[in-house]
Coordinates of C-alpha atoms and ligand atoms in Angstrom, one line a residue:
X1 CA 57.6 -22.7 -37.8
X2 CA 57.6 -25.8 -35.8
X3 CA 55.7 -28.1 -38.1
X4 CA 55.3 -30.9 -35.6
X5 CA 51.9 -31.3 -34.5
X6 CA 51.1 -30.6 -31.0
X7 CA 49.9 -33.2 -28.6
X8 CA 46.2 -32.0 -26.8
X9 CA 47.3 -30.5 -23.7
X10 CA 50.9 -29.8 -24.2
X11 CA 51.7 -26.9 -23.4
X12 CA 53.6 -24.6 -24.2
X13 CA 53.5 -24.6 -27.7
X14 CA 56.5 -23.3 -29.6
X15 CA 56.6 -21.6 -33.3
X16 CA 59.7 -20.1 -35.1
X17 CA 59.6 -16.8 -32.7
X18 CA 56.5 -16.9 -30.0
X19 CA 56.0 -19.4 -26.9
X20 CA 52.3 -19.6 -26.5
X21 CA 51.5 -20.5 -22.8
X22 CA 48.7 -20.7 -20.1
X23 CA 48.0 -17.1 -17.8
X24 CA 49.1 -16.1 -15.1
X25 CA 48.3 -13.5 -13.0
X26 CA 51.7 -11.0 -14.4
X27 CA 50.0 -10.8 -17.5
X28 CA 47.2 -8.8 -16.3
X29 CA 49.2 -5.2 -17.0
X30 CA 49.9 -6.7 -20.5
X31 CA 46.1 -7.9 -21.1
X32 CA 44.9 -3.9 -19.8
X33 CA 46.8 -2.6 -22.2
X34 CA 45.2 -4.6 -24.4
X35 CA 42.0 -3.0 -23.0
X36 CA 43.1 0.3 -23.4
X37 CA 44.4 -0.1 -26.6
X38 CA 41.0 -1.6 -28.6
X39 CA 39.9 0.5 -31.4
X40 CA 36.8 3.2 -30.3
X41 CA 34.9 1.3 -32.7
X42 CA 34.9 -1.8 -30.5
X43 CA 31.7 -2.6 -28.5
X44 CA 31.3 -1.2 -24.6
X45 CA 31.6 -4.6 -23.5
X46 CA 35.0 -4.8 -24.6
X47 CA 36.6 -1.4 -23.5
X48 CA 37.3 -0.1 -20.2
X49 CA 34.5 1.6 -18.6
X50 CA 33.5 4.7 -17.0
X51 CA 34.8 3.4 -13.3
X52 CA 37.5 2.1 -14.8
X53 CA 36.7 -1.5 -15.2
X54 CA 38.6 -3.7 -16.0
X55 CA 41.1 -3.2 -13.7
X56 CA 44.5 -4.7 -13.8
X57 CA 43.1 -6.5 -10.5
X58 CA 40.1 -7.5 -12.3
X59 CA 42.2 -8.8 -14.9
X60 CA 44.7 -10.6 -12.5
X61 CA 41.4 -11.9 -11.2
X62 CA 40.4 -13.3 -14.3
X63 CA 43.3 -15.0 -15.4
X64 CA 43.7 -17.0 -12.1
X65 CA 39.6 -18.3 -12.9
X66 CA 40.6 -19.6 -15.9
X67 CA 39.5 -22.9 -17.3
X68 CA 41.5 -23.7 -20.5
X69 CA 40.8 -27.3 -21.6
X70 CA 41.2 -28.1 -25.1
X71 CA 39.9 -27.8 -27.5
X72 CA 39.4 -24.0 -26.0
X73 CA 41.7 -22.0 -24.4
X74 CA 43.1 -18.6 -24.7
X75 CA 47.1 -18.6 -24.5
X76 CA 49.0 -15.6 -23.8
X77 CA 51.9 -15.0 -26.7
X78 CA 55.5 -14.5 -25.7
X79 CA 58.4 -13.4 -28.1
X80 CA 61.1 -16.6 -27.2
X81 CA 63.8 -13.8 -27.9
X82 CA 62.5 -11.4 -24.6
X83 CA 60.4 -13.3 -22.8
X84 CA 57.9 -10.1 -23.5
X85 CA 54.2 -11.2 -23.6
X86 CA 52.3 -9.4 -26.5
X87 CA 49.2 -10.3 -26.7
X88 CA 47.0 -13.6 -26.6
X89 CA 45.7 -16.2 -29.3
X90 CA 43.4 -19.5 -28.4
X91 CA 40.2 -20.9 -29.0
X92 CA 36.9 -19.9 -27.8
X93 CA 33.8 -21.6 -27.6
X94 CA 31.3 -21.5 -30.1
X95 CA 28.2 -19.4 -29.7
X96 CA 26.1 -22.2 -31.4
X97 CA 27.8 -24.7 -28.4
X98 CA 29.3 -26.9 -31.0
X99 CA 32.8 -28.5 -29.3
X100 CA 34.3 -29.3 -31.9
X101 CA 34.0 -26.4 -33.7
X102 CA 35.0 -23.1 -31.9
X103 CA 36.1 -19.5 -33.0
X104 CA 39.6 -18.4 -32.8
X105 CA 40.6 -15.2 -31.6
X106 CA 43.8 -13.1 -31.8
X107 CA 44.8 -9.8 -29.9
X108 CA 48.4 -8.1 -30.1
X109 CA 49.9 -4.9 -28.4
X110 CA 49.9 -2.1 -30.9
X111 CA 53.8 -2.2 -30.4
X112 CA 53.8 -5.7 -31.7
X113 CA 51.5 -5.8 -35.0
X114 CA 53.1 -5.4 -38.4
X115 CA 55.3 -8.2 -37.7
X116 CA 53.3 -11.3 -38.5
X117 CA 52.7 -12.6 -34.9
X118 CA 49.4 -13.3 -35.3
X119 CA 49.8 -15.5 -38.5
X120 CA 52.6 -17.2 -36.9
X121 CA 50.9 -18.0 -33.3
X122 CA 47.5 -18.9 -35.0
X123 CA 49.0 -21.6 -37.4
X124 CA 50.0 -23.0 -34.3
X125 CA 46.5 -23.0 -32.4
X126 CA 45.2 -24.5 -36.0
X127 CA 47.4 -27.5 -35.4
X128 CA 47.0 -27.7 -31.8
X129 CA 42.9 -27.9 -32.7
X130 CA 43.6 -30.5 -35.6
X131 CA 45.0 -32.4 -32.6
X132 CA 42.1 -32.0 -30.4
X133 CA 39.9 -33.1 -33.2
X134 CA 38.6 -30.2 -34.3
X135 CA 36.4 -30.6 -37.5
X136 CA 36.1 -26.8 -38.3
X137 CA 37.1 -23.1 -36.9
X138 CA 35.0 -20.3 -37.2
X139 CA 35.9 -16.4 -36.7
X140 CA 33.7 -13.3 -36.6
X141 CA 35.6 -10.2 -37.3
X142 CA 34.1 -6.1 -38.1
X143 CA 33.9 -5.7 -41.3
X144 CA 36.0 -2.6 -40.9
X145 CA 39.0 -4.6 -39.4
X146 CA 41.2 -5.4 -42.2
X147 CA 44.3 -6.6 -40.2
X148 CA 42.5 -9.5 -39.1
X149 CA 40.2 -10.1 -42.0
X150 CA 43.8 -10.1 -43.6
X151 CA 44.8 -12.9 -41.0
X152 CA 42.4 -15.1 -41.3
X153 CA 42.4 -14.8 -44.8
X154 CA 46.5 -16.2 -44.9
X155 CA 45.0 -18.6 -42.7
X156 CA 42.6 -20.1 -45.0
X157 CA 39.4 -18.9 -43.3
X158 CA 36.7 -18.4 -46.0
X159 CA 33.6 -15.7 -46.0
X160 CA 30.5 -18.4 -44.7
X161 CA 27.9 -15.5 -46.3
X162 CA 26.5 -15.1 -42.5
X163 CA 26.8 -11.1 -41.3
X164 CA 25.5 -9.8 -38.5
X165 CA 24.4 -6.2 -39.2
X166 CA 25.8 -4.1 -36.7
X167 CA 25.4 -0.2 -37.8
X168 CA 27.1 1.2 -34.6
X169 CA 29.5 -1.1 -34.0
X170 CA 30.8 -2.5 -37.6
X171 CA 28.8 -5.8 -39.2
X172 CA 30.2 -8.7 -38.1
X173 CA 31.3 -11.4 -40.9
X174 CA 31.2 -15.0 -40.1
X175 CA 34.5 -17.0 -41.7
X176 CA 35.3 -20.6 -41.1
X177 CA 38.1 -22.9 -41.9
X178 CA 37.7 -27.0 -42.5
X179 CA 39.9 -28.9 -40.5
X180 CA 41.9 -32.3 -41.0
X181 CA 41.5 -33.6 -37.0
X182 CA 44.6 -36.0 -36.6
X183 CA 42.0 -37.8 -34.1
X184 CA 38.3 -39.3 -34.8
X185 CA 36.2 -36.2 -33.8
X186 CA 34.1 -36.3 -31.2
X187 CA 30.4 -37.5 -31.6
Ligands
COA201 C1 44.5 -8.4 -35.9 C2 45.9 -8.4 -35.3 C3 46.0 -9.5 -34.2 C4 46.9 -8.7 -36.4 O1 48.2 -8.9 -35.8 P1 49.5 -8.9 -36.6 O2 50.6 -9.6 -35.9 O3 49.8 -7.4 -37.0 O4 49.1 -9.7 -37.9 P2 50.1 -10.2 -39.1 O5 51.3 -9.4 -39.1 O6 50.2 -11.7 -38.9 O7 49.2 -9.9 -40.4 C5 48.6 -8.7 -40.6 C6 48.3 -8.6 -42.1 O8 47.3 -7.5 -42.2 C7 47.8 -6.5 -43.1 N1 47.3 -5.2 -42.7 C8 47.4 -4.7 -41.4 N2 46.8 -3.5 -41.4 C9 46.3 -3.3 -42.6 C10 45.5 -2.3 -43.2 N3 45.2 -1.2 -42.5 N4 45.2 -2.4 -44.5 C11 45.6 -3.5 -45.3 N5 46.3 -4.5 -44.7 C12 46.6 -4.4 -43.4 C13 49.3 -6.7 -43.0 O9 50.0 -6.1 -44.1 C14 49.4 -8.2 -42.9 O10 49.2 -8.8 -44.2 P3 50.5 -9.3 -45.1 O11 51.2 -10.3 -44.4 O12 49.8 -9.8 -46.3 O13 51.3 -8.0 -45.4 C15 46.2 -7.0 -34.6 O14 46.0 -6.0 -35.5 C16 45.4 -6.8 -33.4 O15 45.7 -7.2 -32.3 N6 44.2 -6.1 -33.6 C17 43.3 -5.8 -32.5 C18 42.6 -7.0 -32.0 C19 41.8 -7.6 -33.1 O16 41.3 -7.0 -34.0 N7 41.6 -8.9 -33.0 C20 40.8 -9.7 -33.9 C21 39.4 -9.6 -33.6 S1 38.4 -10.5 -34.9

């Protein structure tokens, strides 16, 4: 991995194997099979509906509205050997509206899991959020989703106690990982 941290706003970022860089409107096929591909126990919100929505247009659509400032921002993942994007990792606001504190998410093509993408491309939004002066992530994942608990558990993320029951839909745990910003954090 590229262990040099990155500068707020730089973009792309590199690791050993992925580029992680802003949208644009190509990626919309890749980010619908994301849609398509979500597990049935994923919330309707997330999954494609009954018209069919999201489409790719409505996904194309999406990614040129985009506002990715740091310290959030979704990037889309890109293998440096094929250029092929495979899925996304960033930073999301916090539901609580601390700044300085937001919830990382990961998503990867089936095709591409197994592989330790998601590790790899997160350690790399860790650093990038250290830079922005990030005091602490957060993450909530199903209980039932043990690839990603398993993630954010290389990445140091730690079980806060907070669950939100959920018996349709899988409870959702609340993890969090303390930070060391490389700048004073905002106040
Ligand atoms: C979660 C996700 C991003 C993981 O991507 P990935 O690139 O396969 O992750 P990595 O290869 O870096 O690590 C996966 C780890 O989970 C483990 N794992 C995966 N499935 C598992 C299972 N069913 N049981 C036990 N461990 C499992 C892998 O062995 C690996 O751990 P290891 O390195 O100790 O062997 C991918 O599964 C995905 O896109 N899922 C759907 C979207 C999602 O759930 N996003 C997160 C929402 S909170």
């Amino acid at each position: 991995m590229t262990d040099a941290p990155a500068r707020e706003g730089e973009l792309p970022l590199e690791t050993d194997r992925l580029r992680l860089r802003p949208w644009r409107a190509s990626d919309a096929a890749m980010h619908h099979k994301l849609w398509t591909e979500r597990d049935p126990r994923v919330p309707p919100h997330r999954r494609i509906d009954a018209h069919g929505h999201p489409t790719v247009a409505d996904l194309e659509d999406w990614a040129g509205r985009r506002d990715d400032t740091p310290p959030v921002g979704l990037l889309v993942a890109e293998r440096k050997d094929t250029g092929e994007a495979i899925g996304y990792c960033g930073l999301i606001p916090n539901v609580h509206g601390q700044h300085d504190e937001p919830e990382i998410a990961f998503e990867l093509l089936r095709r591409a899991w197994g592989q330790g993408y998601a590790t790899e491309a997160s350690w790399a939004i860790i650093r990038r959020a250290e830079a922005s002066g990030c005091r602490r992530l957060w993450a909530t994942v199903r209980d039932w989703n043990t690839a990603s608990r398993r993630v954010l558990a290389k990445l140091g993320f730690v079980e806060t106690g907070r669950v939100e029951p959920d018996e349709a839909h899988g409870d959702s745990l609340f993890v969090a990982k303390t930070l060391r910003p490389s700048v004073p954090p905002s106040p």
